[in-house]
Short mmCIF file of C-alpha atoms and ligand atoms in Angstrom, two decimals:
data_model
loop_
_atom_site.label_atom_id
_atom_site.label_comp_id
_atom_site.label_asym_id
_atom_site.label_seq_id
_atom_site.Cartn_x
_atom_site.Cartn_y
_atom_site.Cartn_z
CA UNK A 564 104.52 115.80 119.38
CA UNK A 565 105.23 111.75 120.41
CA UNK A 566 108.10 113.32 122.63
CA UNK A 567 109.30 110.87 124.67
CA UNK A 568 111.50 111.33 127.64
CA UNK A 569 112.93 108.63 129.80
CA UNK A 570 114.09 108.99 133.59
CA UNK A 571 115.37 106.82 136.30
CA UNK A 572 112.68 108.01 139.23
CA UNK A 573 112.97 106.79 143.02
CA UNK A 574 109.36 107.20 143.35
CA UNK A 575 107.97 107.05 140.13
CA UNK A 576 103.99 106.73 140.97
CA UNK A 577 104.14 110.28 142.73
CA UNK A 578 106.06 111.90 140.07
CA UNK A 579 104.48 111.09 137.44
CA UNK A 580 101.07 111.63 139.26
CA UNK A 581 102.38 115.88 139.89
CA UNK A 582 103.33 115.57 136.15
CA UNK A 583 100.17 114.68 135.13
CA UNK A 584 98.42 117.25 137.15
CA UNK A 585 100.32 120.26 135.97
CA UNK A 586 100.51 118.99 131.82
CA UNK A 587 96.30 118.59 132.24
CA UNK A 588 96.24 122.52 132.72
CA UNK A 589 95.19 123.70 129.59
CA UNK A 590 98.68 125.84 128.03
CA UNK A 591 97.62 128.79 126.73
CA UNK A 592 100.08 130.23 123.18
CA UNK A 593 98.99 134.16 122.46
CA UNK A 594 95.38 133.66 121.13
CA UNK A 595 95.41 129.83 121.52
CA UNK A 596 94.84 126.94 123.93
CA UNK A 597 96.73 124.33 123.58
CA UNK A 598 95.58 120.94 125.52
CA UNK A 599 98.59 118.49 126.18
CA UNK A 600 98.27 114.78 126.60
CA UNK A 601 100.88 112.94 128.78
CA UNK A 602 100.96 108.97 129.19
CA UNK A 603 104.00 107.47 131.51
CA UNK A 604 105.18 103.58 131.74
CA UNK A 605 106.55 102.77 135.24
CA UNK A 606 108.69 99.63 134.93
CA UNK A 607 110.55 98.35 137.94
CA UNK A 608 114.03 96.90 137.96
CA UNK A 609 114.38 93.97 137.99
CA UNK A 610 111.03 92.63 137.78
CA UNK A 611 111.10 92.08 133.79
CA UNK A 612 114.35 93.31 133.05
CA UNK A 613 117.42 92.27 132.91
CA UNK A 614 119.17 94.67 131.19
CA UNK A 615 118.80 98.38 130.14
CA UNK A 616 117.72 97.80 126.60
CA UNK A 617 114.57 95.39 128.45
CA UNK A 618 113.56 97.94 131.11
CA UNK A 619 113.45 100.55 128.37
CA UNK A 620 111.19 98.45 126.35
CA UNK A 621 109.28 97.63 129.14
CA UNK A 622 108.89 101.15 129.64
CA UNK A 623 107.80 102.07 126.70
CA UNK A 624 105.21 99.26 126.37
CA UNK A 625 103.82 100.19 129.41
CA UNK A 626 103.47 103.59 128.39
CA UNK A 627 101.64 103.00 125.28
CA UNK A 628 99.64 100.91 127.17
CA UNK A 629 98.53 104.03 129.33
CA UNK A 630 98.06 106.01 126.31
CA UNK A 631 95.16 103.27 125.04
CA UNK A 632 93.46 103.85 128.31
CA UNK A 633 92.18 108.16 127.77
CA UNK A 634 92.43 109.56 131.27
CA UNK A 635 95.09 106.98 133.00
CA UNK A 636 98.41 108.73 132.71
CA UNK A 637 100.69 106.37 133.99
CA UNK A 638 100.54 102.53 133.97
CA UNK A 639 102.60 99.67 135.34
CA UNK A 640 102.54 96.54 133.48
CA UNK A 641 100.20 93.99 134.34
CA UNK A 642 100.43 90.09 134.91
CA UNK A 643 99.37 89.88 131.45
CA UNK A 644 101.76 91.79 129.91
CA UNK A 645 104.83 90.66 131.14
CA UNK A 646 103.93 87.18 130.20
CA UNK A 647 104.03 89.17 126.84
CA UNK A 648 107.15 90.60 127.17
CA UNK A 649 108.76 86.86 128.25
CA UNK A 650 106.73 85.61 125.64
CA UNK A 651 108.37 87.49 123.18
CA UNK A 652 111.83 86.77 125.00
CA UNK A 653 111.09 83.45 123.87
CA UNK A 654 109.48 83.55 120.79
CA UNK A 655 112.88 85.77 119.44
CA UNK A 656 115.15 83.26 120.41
CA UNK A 657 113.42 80.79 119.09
CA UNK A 658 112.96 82.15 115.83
CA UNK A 659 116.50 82.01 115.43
CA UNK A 660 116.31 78.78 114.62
CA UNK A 661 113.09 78.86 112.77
CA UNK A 662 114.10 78.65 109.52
CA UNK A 663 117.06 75.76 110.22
CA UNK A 664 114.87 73.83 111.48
CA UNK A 665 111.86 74.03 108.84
CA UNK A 666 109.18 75.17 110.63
CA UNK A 667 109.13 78.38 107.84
CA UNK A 668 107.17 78.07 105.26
CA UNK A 669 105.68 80.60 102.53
CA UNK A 670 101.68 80.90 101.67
CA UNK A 671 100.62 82.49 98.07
CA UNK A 672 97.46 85.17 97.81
CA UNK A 673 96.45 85.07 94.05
CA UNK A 674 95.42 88.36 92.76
CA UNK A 675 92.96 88.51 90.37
CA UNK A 676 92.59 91.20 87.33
CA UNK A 677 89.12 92.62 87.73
CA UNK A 678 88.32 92.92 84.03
CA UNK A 679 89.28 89.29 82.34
CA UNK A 680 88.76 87.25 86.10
CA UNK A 681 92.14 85.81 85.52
CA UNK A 682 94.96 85.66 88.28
CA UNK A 683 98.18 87.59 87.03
CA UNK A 684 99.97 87.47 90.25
CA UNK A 685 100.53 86.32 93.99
CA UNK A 686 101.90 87.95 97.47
CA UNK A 687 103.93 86.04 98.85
CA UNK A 688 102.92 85.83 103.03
CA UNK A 689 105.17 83.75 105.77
CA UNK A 690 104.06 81.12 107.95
CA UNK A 691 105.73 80.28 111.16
CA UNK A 692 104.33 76.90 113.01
CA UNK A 693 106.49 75.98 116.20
CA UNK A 694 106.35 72.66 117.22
CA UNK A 695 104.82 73.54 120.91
CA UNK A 696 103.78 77.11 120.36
CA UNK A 697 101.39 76.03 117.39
CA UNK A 698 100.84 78.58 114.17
CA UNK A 699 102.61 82.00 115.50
CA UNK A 700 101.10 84.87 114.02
CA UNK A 701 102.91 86.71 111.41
CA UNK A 702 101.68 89.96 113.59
CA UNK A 703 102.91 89.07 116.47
CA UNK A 704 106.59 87.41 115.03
CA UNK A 705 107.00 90.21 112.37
CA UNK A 706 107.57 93.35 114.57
CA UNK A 707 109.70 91.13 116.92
CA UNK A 708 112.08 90.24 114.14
CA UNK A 709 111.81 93.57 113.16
CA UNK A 710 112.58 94.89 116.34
CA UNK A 711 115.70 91.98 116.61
CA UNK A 712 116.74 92.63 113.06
CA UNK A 713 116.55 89.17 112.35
CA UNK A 714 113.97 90.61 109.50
CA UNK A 715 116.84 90.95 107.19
CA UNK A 716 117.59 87.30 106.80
CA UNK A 717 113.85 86.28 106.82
CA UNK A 718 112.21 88.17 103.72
CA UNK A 719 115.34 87.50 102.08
CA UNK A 720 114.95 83.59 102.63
CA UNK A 721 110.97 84.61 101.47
CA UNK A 722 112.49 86.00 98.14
CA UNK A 723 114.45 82.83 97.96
CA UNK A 724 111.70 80.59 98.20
CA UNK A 725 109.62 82.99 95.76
CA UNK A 726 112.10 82.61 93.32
CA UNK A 727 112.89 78.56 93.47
CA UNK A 728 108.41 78.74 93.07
CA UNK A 729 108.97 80.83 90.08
CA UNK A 730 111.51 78.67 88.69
CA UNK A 731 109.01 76.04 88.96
CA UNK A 732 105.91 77.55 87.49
CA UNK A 733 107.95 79.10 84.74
CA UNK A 734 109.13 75.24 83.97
CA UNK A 735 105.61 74.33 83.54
CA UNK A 736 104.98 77.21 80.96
CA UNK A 737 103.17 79.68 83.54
CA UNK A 738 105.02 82.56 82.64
CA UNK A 739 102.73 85.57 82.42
CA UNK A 740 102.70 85.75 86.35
CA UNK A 741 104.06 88.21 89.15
CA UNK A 742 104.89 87.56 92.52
CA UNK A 743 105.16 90.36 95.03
CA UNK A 744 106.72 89.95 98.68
CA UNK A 745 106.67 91.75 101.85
CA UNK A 746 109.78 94.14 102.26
CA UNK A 747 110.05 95.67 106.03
CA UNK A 748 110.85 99.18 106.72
CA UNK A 749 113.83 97.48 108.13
CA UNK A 750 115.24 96.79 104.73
CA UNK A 751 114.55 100.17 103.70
CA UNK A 752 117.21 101.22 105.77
CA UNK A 753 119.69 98.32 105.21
CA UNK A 754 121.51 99.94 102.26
CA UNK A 755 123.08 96.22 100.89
CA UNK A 756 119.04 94.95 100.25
CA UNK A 757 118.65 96.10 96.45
CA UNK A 758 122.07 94.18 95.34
CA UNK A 759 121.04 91.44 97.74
CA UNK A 760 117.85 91.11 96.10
CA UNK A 761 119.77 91.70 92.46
CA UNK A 762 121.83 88.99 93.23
CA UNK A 763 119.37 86.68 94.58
CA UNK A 764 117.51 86.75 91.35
CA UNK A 765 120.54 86.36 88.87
CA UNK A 766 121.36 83.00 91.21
CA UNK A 767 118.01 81.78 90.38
CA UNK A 768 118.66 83.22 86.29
CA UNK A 769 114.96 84.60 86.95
CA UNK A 770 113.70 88.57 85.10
CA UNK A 771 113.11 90.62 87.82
CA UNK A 772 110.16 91.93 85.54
CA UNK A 773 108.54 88.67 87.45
CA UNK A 774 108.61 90.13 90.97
CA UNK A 775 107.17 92.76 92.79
CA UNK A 776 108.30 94.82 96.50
CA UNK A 777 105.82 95.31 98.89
CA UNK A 778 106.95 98.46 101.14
CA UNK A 779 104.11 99.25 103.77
CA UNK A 780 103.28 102.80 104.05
CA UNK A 781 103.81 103.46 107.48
CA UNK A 782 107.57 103.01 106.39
CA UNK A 783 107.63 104.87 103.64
CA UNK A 784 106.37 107.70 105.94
CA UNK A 785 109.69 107.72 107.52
CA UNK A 786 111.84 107.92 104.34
CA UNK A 787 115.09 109.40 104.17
CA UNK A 788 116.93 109.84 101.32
CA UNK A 789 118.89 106.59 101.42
CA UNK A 790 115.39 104.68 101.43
CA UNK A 791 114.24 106.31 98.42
CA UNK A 792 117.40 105.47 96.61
CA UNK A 793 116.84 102.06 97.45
CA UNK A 794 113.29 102.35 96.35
CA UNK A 795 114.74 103.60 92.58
CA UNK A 796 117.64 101.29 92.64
CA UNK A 797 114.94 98.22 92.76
CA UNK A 798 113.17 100.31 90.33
CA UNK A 799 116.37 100.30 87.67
CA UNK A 800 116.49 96.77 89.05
CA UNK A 801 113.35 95.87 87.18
CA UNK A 802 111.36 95.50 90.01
CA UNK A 803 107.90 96.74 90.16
CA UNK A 804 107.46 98.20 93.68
CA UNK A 805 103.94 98.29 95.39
CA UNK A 806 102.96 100.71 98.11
CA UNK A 807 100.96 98.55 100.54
CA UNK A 808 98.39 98.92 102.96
CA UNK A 809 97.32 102.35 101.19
CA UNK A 810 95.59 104.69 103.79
CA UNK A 811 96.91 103.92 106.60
CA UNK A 812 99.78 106.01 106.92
CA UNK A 813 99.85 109.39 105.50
CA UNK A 814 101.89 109.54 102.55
CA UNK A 815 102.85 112.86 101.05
CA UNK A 816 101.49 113.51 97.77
CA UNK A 817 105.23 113.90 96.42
CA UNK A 818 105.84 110.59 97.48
CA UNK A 819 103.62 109.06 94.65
CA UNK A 820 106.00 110.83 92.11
CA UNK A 821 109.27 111.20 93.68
CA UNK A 822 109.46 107.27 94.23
CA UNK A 823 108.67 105.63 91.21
CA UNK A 824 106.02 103.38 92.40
CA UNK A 825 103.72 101.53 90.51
CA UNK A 826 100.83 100.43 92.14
CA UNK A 827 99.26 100.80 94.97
CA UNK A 828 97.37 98.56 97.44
CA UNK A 829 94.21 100.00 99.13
CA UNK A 830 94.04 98.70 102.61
CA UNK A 831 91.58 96.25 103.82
CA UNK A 832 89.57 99.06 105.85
CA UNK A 833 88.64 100.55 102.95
CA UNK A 834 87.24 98.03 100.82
CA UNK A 835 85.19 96.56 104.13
CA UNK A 836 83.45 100.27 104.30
CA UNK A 837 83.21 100.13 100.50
CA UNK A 838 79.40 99.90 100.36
CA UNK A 839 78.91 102.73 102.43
CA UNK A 840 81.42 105.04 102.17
CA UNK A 841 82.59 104.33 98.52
CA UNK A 842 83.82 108.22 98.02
CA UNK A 843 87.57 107.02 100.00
CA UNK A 844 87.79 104.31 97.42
CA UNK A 845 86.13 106.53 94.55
CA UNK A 846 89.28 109.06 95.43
CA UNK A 847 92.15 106.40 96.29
CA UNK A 848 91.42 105.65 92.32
CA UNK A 849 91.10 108.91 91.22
CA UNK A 850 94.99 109.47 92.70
CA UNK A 851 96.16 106.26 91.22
CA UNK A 852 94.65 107.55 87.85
CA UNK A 853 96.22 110.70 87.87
CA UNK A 854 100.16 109.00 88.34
CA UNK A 855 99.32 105.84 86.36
CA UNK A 856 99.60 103.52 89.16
CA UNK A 857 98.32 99.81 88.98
CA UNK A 858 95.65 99.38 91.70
CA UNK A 859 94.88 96.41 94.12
CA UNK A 860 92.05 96.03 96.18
CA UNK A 861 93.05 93.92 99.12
CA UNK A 862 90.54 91.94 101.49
CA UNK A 863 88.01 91.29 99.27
CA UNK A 864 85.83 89.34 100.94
CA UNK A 865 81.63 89.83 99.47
CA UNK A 866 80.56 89.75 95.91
CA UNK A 867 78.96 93.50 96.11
CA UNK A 868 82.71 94.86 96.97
CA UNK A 869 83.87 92.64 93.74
CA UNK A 870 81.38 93.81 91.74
CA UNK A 871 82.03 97.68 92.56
CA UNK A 872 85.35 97.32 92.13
CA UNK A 873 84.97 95.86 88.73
CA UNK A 874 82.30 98.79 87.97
CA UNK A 875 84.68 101.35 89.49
CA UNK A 876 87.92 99.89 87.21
CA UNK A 877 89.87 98.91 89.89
CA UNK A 878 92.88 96.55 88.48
CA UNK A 879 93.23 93.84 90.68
CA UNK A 880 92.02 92.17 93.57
CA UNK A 881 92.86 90.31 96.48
CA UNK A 882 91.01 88.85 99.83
CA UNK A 883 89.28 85.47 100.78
CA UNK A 884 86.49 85.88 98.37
CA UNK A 885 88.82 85.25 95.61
CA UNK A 886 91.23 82.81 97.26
CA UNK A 887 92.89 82.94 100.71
CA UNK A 888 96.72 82.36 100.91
CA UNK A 889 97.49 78.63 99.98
CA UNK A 890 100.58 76.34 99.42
CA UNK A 891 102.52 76.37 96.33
CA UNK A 892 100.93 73.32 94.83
CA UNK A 893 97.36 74.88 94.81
CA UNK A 894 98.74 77.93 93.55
CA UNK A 895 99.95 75.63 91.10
CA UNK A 896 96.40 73.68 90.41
CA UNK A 897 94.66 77.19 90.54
CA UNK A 898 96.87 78.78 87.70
CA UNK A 899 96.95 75.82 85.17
CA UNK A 900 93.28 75.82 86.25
CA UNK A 901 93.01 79.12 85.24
CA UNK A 902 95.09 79.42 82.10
CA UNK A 903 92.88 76.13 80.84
CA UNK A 904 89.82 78.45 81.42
CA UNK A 905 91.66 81.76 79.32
CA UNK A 906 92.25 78.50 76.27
CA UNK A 907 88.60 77.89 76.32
CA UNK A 908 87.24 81.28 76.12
O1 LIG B 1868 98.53 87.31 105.92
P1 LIG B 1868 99.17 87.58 107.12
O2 LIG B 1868 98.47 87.34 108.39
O3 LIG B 1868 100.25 86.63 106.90
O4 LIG B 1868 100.03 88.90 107.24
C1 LIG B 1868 100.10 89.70 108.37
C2 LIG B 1868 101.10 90.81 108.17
O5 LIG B 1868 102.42 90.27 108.09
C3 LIG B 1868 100.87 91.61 106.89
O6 LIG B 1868 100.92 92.97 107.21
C4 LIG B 1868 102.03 91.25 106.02
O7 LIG B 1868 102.46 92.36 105.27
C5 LIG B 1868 103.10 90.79 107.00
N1 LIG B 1868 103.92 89.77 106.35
C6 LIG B 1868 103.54 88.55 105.90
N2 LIG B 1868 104.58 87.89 105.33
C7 LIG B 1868 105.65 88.73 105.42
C8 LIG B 1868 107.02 88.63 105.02
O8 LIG B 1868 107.47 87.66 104.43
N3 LIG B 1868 107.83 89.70 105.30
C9 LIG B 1868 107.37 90.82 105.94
N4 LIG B 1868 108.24 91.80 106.17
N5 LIG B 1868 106.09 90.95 106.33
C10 LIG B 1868 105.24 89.92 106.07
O1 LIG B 1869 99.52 94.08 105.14
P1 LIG B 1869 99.42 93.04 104.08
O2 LIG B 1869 98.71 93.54 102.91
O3 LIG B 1869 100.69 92.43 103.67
O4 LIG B 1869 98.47 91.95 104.70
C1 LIG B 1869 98.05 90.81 104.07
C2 LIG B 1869 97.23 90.15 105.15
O5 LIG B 1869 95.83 90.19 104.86
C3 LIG B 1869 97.55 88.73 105.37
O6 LIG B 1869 97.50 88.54 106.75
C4 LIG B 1869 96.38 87.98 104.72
O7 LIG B 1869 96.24 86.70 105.28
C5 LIG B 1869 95.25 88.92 105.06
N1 LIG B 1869 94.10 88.80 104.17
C6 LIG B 1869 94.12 88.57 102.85
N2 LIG B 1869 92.86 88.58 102.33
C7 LIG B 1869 92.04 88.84 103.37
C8 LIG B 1869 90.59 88.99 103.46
O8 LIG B 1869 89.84 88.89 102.50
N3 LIG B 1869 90.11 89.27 104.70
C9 LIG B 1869 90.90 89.38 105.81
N4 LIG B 1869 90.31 89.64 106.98
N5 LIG B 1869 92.24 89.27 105.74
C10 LIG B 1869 92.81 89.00 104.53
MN1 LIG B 1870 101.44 93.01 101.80
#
């Protein structure tokens, strides 16, 4: 069951080599055989390490490494990956200064409503470009400021700068429009985040009504009871909160009930099988239907998965077909764009 046990080993190849020889004996329970899987990380002090919190994630890299490769039990990192590791040494403390030094900035995704072809809303997505490094990936930086818990400060300087943009497009009469950023699981366990993100808004004077919480369904997975109080208390906020990358995780039914969500966002694996396995989507839908959730279809990238998803009544949509992320001011020239269009119709 994703046990994991760490030991200090003087020789950690031959142990780990008996392990893996007795655990691939099937077990057998009563009237059942039970087949075990075992994967160990050997990481060697001080060869990427300097400290104990560093070998243990060396460790642990190295043994999810060994778990990608079926049938090699125990793996020591390679060249490769402890470049990697110093890589993201680097790239951590370096991000600590990311945002001082402007080389943040936040990209808008329009989302489109699939029955009038007008864009009601935007996700917000950050951009990181270091001077020598080039455009870091938010992949790659995201899980290491998760992991550093520098997260905390970063989506809440990517509400900031969603909120001075809203201030904007409300001053040039666009006011019919949502924007919806990224919230880590992080935040779902930082208790302070729903009065931070209160607060945030009243400095700004801004409805809440006007913003949307992503929360990523692997992390709402792992909800305890504090999370989902945070999850209603941005709820009473006035928030609208969006359960992202749909799918992917395995929410509980209850879930869709117990925490007052109100859309969800059907990951981008779905809608690329759409033509030929449309029943997943057909039934992601269905669900939605049946709790009166708002639906977005995200990665959107042919006109056949457009035009089922129109046929099907999907809500919105979202993906390069329609728009790929872009800079405030073409946000900007795409919405008065757009509401020029809704004038003429
Ligand atoms: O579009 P893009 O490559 O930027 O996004 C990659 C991943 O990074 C997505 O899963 C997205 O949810 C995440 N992401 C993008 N911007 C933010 C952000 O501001 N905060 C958090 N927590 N995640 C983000
Ligand atoms: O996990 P989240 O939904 O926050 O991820 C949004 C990510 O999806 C961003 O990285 C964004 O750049 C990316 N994205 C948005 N539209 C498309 C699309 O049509 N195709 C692909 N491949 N990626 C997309
Ligand atoms: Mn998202």
């Amino acid at each position: 069951n994703n046990a994991e046990l760490s030991t200090a080993l003087p020789d950690a190849e031959t142990i780990c080599e008996q392990l893996a020889a007795r655990l691939s004996q099937p077990v057998m329970l009563g009237s059942y055989t039970i087949k075990l899987r075992f994967s160990a990380g050997i990481l060697r002090f001080p060869d990427v390490a300097n400290n104990v919190e560093e070998l243990m994630e060396g460790a642990s890299r190295a043994r999810r490494q060994a778990c990608r490769y079926q049938g090699n039990y125990s793996h020591q990192l390679n060249n490769e990956m402890v470049q990697l590791i110093r890589e993201d040494k680097w790239l951590e403390s370096e991000l600590r200064q990311a945002i001082t030094k402007r080389q943040c900035f936040v990209v808008y995704q329009p989302q489109y409503d699939l029955q009038t072809g007008h864009i009601v809303s935007a996700e917000v997505l950050i951009r990181w470009r270091h001077p020598a490094y080039g455009m870091v990936p938010p992949d790659r930086f995201i899980p290491i400021a998760e992991r550093s818990g520098q997260i905390l400060d970063i989506d809440l300087w990517v509400l900031e700068q969603a909120c001075i943009c809203m201030g904007r497009l409300m001053a040039k009469g666009i006011i019919d429009f949502r924007l919806a950023v990224n919230a880590s699981g992080t935040e779902l366990s930082n208790p302070l985040y729903p009065e931070q993100v209160r607060s945030m808004l009243r400095r700004y004077d801004l409805p809440p009504q006007r913003f949307g919480i992503e929360i990523t369904e692997t992390a709402i997975v792992e909800l305890d009871e504090v999370a989902k109080m945070m999850v209603k208390t941005l709820k009473e906020i006035g928030l609208e909160n969006e359960l992202d990358d749909f799918g992917t995780g395995y929410t509980s039914l209850s879930h869709l009930t117990n925490l007052q969500l109100d859309a969800l966002k059907i990951d981008r694996s779905y809608i690329m099988q759409l033509e030929t396995n449309p029943k997943l989507v057909d039934s992601i839908l269905q669900l939605a239907d049946a709790f009166s959730l708002r639906v977005v279809a995200e990665g959107v990238e042919t006109i056949e998965q457009l035009k089922l998803l129109q046929q099907k009544r999907c809500h919105l949509a979202q993906g390069y077909l329609l728009s790929k992320p872009v800079e405030e001011e073409a946000l900007i020239a795409l919405l008065l764009e757009d509401i020029q269009a809704a004038q003429s119709e």
